[in-house]
PDB file of C-alpha atoms in Angstrom:
ATOM      1  CA  SER A   1     265.786 -82.303 142.867  1.00 35.00           C
ATOM      2  CA  SER A   2     266.892 -85.907 143.065  1.00 31.00           C
ATOM      3  CA  MET A   3     264.025 -86.721 145.447  1.00 31.00           C
ATOM      4  CA  ARG A   4     261.516 -85.473 142.928  1.00 33.00           C
ATOM      5  CA  THR A   5     263.211 -87.507 140.115  1.00 31.00           C
ATOM      6  CA  HIS A   6     263.190 -90.575 142.384  1.00 34.00           C
ATOM      7  CA  LEU A   7     259.438 -90.208 143.126  1.00 35.00           C
ATOM      8  CA  SER A   8     258.659 -89.710 139.469  1.00 33.00           C
ATOM      9  CA  THR A   9     260.561 -92.825 138.575  1.00 35.00           C
ATOM     10  CA  CYS A  10     258.617 -94.683 141.247  1.00 38.00           C
ATOM     11  CA  TYR A  11     255.444 -93.461 139.759  1.00 37.00           C
ATOM     12  CA  GLY A  12     256.512 -94.394 136.333  1.00 38.00           C
ATOM     13  CA  LEU A  13     257.523 -97.869 137.246  1.00 41.00           C
ATOM     14  CA  LEU A  14     254.290 -98.228 139.206  1.00 42.00           C
ATOM     15  CA  PHE A  15     252.147 -97.483 136.153  1.00 40.00           C
ATOM     16  CA  ASN A  16     254.416 -98.587 133.360  1.00 41.00           C
ATOM     17  CA  THR A  17     254.765 -94.943 132.034  1.00 37.00           C
ATOM     18  CA  LEU A  18     258.576 -94.526 132.014  1.00 35.00           C
ATOM     19  CA  PRO A  19     258.866 -93.905 128.298  1.00 35.00           C
ATOM     20  CA  LEU A  20     257.121 -90.535 128.738  1.00 33.00           C
ATOM     21  CA  THR A  21     259.854 -87.867 129.207  1.00 35.00           C
ATOM     22  CA  SER A  22     258.251 -85.339 131.576  1.00 32.00           C
ATOM     23  CA  PRO A  23     257.808 -86.320 135.292  1.00 34.00           C
ATOM     24  CA  LEU A  24     254.683 -84.237 135.274  1.00 31.00           C
ATOM     25  CA  SER A  25     253.346 -86.166 132.262  1.00 33.00           C
ATOM     26  CA  ARG A  26     254.070 -89.479 133.896  1.00 35.00           C
ATOM     27  CA  LEU A  27     252.182 -88.347 137.004  1.00 33.00           C
ATOM     28  CA  THR A  28     249.299 -87.142 134.957  1.00 35.00           C
ATOM     29  CA  MET A  29     249.142 -90.389 133.110  1.00 37.00           C
ATOM     30  CA  ALA A  30     249.209 -92.354 136.418  1.00 42.00           C
ATOM     31  CA  ARG A  31     246.377 -90.276 137.713  1.00 40.00           C
ATOM     32  CA  SER A  32     244.331 -90.638 134.521  1.00 43.00           C
ATOM     33  CA  ASN A  33     244.468 -94.463 134.788  1.00 49.00           C
ATOM     34  CA  THR A  34     241.928 -94.082 137.685  1.00 48.00           C
ATOM     35  CA  SER A  35     238.396 -93.152 136.578  1.00 53.00           C
ATOM     36  CA  LYS A  36     236.997 -90.566 139.082  1.00 58.00           C
ATOM     37  CA  PRO A  37     233.442 -92.143 138.937  1.00 57.00           C
ATOM     38  CA  LYS A  38     234.841 -95.503 140.184  1.00 56.00           C
ATOM     39  CA  VAL A  39     236.776 -93.832 142.917  1.00 55.00           C
ATOM     40  CA  ASP A  40     233.616 -91.851 143.985  1.00 57.00           C
ATOM     41  CA  LYS A  41     231.499 -95.032 143.971  1.00 55.00           C
ATOM     42  CA  MET A  42     234.157 -96.835 145.948  1.00 53.00           C
ATOM     43  CA  GLN A  43     234.224 -93.978 148.664  1.00 57.00           C
ATOM     44  CA  GLN A  44     230.407 -94.132 148.885  1.00 54.00           C
ATOM     45  CA  LEU A  45     230.498 -97.842 149.611  1.00 50.00           C
ATOM     46  CA  LEU A  46     233.148 -97.398 152.329  1.00 51.00           C
ATOM     47  CA  HIS A  47     231.344 -94.469 153.989  1.00 54.00           C
ATOM     48  CA  ALA A  48     228.023 -96.356 153.886  1.00 53.00           C
ATOM     49  CA  ASP A  49     229.443 -99.452 155.582  1.00 52.00           C
ATOM     50  CA  PRO A  50     232.922 -98.875 157.173  1.00 54.00           C
ATOM     51  CA  SER A  51     233.179-102.469 158.416  1.00 54.00           C
ATOM     52  CA  GLY A  52     232.104-104.403 155.365  1.00 60.00           C
ATOM     53  CA  GLY A  53     232.809-101.738 152.761  1.00 57.00           C
ATOM     54  CA  TRP A  54     235.993-103.204 151.495  1.00 57.00           C
ATOM     55  CA  ASP A  55     234.386-106.616 150.955  1.00 59.00           C
ATOM     56  CA  LYS A  56     231.546-104.902 149.021  1.00 62.00           C
ATOM     57  CA  CYS A  57     234.102-103.131 146.860  1.00 57.00           C
ATOM     58  CA  TRP A  58     235.651-106.381 145.889  1.00 53.00           C
ATOM     59  CA  GLU A  59     232.231-107.932 145.311  1.00 64.00           C
ATOM     60  CA  LYS A  60     231.090-105.146 142.998  1.00 61.00           C
ATOM     61  CA  GLY A  61     234.480-104.803 141.222  1.00 62.00           C
ATOM     62  CA  MET A  62     235.036-101.235 142.592  1.00 58.00           C
ATOM     63  CA  THR A  63     238.774-101.644 143.042  1.00 57.00           C
ATOM     64  CA  PRO A  64     240.484 -98.792 141.167  1.00 60.00           C
ATOM     65  CA  TRP A  65     243.753 -99.416 143.170  1.00 61.00           C
ATOM     66  CA  ASP A  66     244.033-103.004 141.753  1.00 63.00           C
ATOM     67  CA  LEU A  67     246.464-102.964 138.834  1.00 64.00           C
ATOM     68  CA  GLY A  68     245.462-106.498 137.779  1.00 70.00           C
ATOM     69  CA  GLN A  69     249.114-107.341 137.804  1.00 75.00           C
ATOM     70  CA  PRO A  70     252.152-107.098 140.087  1.00 87.00           C
ATOM     71  CA  THR A  71     253.342-103.564 140.971  1.00 86.00           C
ATOM     72  CA  PRO A  72     256.092-102.932 138.434  1.00 88.00           C
ATOM     73  CA  ILE A  73     258.507-101.200 140.897  1.00 90.00           C
ATOM     74  CA  LEU A  74     258.175-104.223 143.281  1.00 93.00           C
ATOM     75  CA  VAL A  75     258.928-106.643 140.508  1.00 92.00           C
ATOM     76  CA  HIS A  76     261.918-104.508 139.584  1.00 95.00           C
ATOM     77  CA  LEU A  77     263.259-104.581 143.112  1.00 95.00           C
ATOM     78  CA  HIS A  78     262.684-108.322 143.278  1.00 95.00           C
ATOM     79  CA  GLN A  79     264.478-109.070 139.968  1.00 94.00           C
ATOM     80  CA  THR A  80     267.491-106.864 140.965  1.00 95.00           C
ATOM     81  CA  GLY A  81     267.833-108.738 144.190  1.00 95.00           C
ATOM     82  CA  THR A  82     267.148-105.565 146.280  1.00 94.00           C
ATOM     83  CA  LEU A  83     264.372-106.937 148.412  1.00 96.00           C
ATOM     84  CA  PRO A  84     265.183-108.634 151.841  1.00 96.00           C
ATOM     85  CA  LYS A  85     264.952-112.307 152.053  1.00 97.00           C
ATOM     86  CA  GLY A  86     263.142-114.136 154.845  1.00 98.00           C
ATOM     87  CA  ARG A  87     259.492-113.310 155.727  1.00 98.00           C
ATOM     88  CA  ALA A  88     257.435-110.636 153.883  1.00 98.00           C
ATOM     89  CA  LEU A  89     254.020-109.174 154.725  1.00 98.00           C
ATOM     90  CA  ILE A  90     251.752-107.324 152.319  1.00 95.00           C
ATOM     91  CA  PRO A  91     248.765-105.845 154.184  1.00 94.00           C
ATOM     92  CA  GLY A  92     245.737-105.095 152.055  1.00 88.00           C
ATOM     93  CA  CYS A  93     247.072-107.623 149.536  1.00 91.00           C
ATOM     94  CA  GLY A  94     243.843-107.600 147.456  1.00 84.00           C
ATOM     95  CA  SER A  95     243.990-110.072 144.508  1.00 83.00           C
ATOM     96  CA  GLY A  96     247.466-111.144 145.523  1.00 90.00           C
ATOM     97  CA  HIS A  97     249.558-110.207 142.483  1.00 91.00           C
ATOM     98  CA  ASP A  98     252.331-108.629 144.583  1.00 93.00           C
ATOM     99  CA  VAL A  99     252.298-111.581 147.045  1.00 95.00           C
ATOM    100  CA  VAL A 100     253.009-114.110 144.327  1.00 94.00           C
ATOM    101  CA  ALA A 101     255.459-111.848 142.354  1.00 95.00           C
ATOM    102  CA  ILE A 102     257.976-111.758 145.190  1.00 97.00           C
ATOM    103  CA  ALA A 103     257.416-115.146 146.765  1.00 96.00           C
ATOM    104  CA  SER A 104     260.446-117.422 146.354  1.00 96.00           C
ATOM    105  CA  PRO A 105     262.216-120.321 148.230  1.00 97.00           C
ATOM    106  CA  GLU A 106     264.285-117.524 150.011  1.00 97.00           C
ATOM    107  CA  ARG A 107     261.188-115.343 150.868  1.00 97.00           C
ATOM    108  CA  PHE A 108     257.935-116.493 152.343  1.00 98.00           C
ATOM    109  CA  VAL A 109     255.200-113.961 151.690  1.00 97.00           C
ATOM    110  CA  VAL A 110     252.012-113.429 153.678  1.00 97.00           C
ATOM    111  CA  GLY A 111     249.254-111.649 151.941  1.00 95.00           C
ATOM    112  CA  LEU A 112     246.678-110.150 154.444  1.00 94.00           C
ATOM    113  CA  ASP A 113     243.256-108.745 153.630  1.00 89.00           C
ATOM    114  CA  VAL A 114     240.258-107.962 155.599  1.00 86.00           C
ATOM    115  CA  SER A 115     238.023-108.676 152.655  1.00 83.00           C
ATOM    116  CA  GLU A 116     236.771-112.291 152.267  1.00 86.00           C
ATOM    117  CA  ASN A 117     236.071-111.526 148.576  1.00 83.00           C
ATOM    118  CA  ALA A 118     239.692-110.347 147.952  1.00 82.00           C
ATOM    119  CA  ILE A 119     241.190-113.416 149.593  1.00 91.00           C
ATOM    120  CA  LYS A 120     238.892-115.709 147.655  1.00 89.00           C
ATOM    121  CA  GLN A 121     239.929-114.025 144.458  1.00 84.00           C
ATOM    122  CA  ALA A 122     243.576-114.277 145.265  1.00 89.00           C
ATOM    123  CA  THR A 123     243.363-117.872 146.256  1.00 92.00           C
ATOM    124  CA  LYS A 124     241.437-118.734 143.019  1.00 89.00           C
ATOM    125  CA  LEU A 125     243.934-116.925 140.871  1.00 82.00           C
ATOM    126  CA  PHE A 126     247.025-118.417 142.380  1.00 87.00           C
ATOM    127  CA  LEU A 127     246.012-121.786 143.737  1.00 85.00           C
ATOM    128  CA  SER A 128     248.065-123.636 141.053  1.00 81.00           C
ATOM    129  CA  SER A 129     251.024-121.267 141.171  1.00 85.00           C
ATOM    130  CA  LYS A 130     254.392-123.006 140.987  1.00 85.00           C
ATOM    131  CA  SER A 131     255.506-121.117 144.059  1.00 86.00           C
ATOM    132  CA  VAL A 132     252.344-121.898 146.086  1.00 91.00           C
ATOM    133  CA  GLU A 133     254.438-123.254 149.009  1.00 95.00           C
ATOM    134  CA  ASN A 134     256.179-119.812 149.369  1.00 96.00           C
ATOM    135  CA  PHE A 135     253.143-117.752 150.130  1.00 96.00           C
ATOM    136  CA  ALA A 136     249.863-117.737 152.146  1.00 95.00           C
ATOM    137  CA  PHE A 137     246.675-115.619 151.901  1.00 95.00           C
ATOM    138  CA  LEU A 138     244.995-114.831 155.235  1.00 94.00           C
ATOM    139  CA  GLU A 139     241.704-113.028 155.742  1.00 93.00           C
ATOM    140  CA  ALA A 140     242.462-110.914 158.845  1.00 93.00           C
ATOM    141  CA  ASP A 141     242.310-107.393 160.205  1.00 91.00           C
ATOM    142  CA  PHE A 142     245.847-105.879 160.078  1.00 94.00           C
ATOM    143  CA  PHE A 143     245.087-103.968 163.350  1.00 94.00           C
ATOM    144  CA  SER A 144     244.229-107.018 165.519  1.00 94.00           C
ATOM    145  CA  TRP A 145     246.036-109.805 163.716  1.00 95.00           C
ATOM    146  CA  ARG A 146     248.810-111.452 165.766  1.00 95.00           C
ATOM    147  CA  PRO A 147     251.320-113.457 163.813  1.00 95.00           C
ATOM    148  CA  THR A 148     253.766-115.834 165.457  1.00 94.00           C
ATOM    149  CA  GLN A 149     256.765-114.430 163.711  1.00 96.00           C
ATOM    150  CA  LEU A 150     258.050-110.996 162.768  1.00 98.00           C
ATOM    151  CA  PHE A 151     258.832-109.860 159.228  1.00 98.00           C
ATOM    152  CA  ASP A 152     261.979-108.868 157.386  1.00 98.00           C
ATOM    153  CA  LEU A 153     259.932-106.869 154.873  1.00 97.00           C
ATOM    154  CA  ILE A 154     256.571-105.073 154.754  1.00 97.00           C
ATOM    155  CA  PHE A 155     255.207-103.810 151.541  1.00 95.00           C
ATOM    156  CA  ASP A 156     252.353-101.330 151.749  1.00 92.00           C
ATOM    157  CA  TYR A 157     250.810-100.381 148.462  1.00 85.00           C
ATOM    158  CA  THR A 158     247.658 -98.296 149.027  1.00 78.00           C
ATOM    159  CA  PHE A 159     247.012 -99.611 152.409  1.00 82.00           C
ATOM    160  CA  PHE A 160     248.158 -96.671 154.591  1.00 85.00           C
ATOM    161  CA  CYS A 161     246.280 -94.162 152.301  1.00 76.00           C
ATOM    162  CA  ALA A 162     243.132 -96.237 152.476  1.00 74.00           C
ATOM    163  CA  ILE A 163     242.736 -95.982 156.323  1.00 79.00           C
ATOM    164  CA  GLU A 164     241.133 -93.004 158.031  1.00 81.00           C
ATOM    165  CA  PRO A 165     243.719 -90.403 158.995  1.00 85.00           C
ATOM    166  CA  GLU A 166     243.101 -90.867 162.770  1.00 89.00           C
ATOM    167  CA  MET A 167     244.204 -94.492 162.387  1.00 86.00           C
ATOM    168  CA  ARG A 168     247.652 -93.559 161.011  1.00 90.00           C
ATOM    169  CA  SER A 169     249.323 -93.663 164.429  1.00 94.00           C
ATOM    170  CA  ARG A 170     247.917 -97.096 164.974  1.00 94.00           C
ATOM    171  CA  TRP A 171     249.311 -98.123 161.573  1.00 94.00           C
ATOM    172  CA  ALA A 172     252.742 -96.949 162.649  1.00 94.00           C
ATOM    173  CA  SER A 173     252.531 -98.870 165.877  1.00 95.00           C
ATOM    174  CA  ARG A 174     251.478-102.074 164.072  1.00 96.00           C
ATOM    175  CA  ILE A 175     254.276-101.725 161.541  1.00 96.00           C
ATOM    176  CA  ARG A 176     256.785-101.257 164.344  1.00 96.00           C
ATOM    177  CA  ASP A 177     255.413-104.272 166.180  1.00 96.00           C
ATOM    178  CA  LEU A 178     255.320-106.525 163.122  1.00 97.00           C
ATOM    179  CA  LEU A 179     258.738-105.593 161.559  1.00 97.00           C
ATOM    180  CA  LYS A 180     262.007-106.900 162.780  1.00 97.00           C
ATOM    181  CA  PRO A 181     264.336-104.263 164.249  1.00 95.00           C
ATOM    182  CA  ASP A 182     266.547-104.458 161.060  1.00 95.00           C
ATOM    183  CA  GLY A 183     263.487-105.042 158.785  1.00 97.00           C
ATOM    184  CA  GLU A 184     262.533-102.839 155.731  1.00 97.00           C
ATOM    185  CA  LEU A 185     259.302-101.087 155.074  1.00 96.00           C
ATOM    186  CA  ILE A 186     258.356-100.122 151.532  1.00 94.00           C
ATOM    187  CA  THR A 187     255.322 -97.904 150.923  1.00 92.00           C
ATOM    188  CA  LEU A 188     253.591 -96.700 147.797  1.00 85.00           C
ATOM    189  CA  ILE A 189     250.828 -94.123 148.051  1.00 76.00           C
ATOM    190  CA  PHE A 190     247.948 -94.291 145.608  1.00 61.00           C
ATOM    191  CA  PRO A 191     248.095 -91.053 143.591  1.00 54.00           C
ATOM    192  CA  LEU A 192     244.682 -89.488 143.901  1.00 47.00           C
TER     193      LEU A 192
END
């Protein structure tokens, strides 16, 4: 179906695997990019310390969701002028690659993360970026953070799938509260 093809293309762009011909091969390749031991160790850290686990993951380098580069599909949407201009939010921004990739004079991007180590890493990586006036990194909890302005765009890559299932309705309420009525939400779910 066209939906299946679209999803396969999204996975392909996400993990730079588009040259592979089979959608199944692309998905298998995407999954193989994540080592299971790392994911298992990450989950152990999070279960042992739900409040500070994310910070420990960043401290120990247990971040299998971090591509170490901007998400290719997001870069593609930015380069083709598809993304809304105005204000954008990236919750769980991690090391900040996506924030900086779509920041521009027409789009101010807020990267939010609960992990102090993630925000420190993002700030260190992009302190001297030429578009530094077009983005900000904030250490804050998405569920309690209260910004002064709403957003035209929210990009969620691996954030929704990282929260406990019982928190998903709170996630939806927060997205609704933070997004302008005509704003756009883009989500990519980590393929585990």
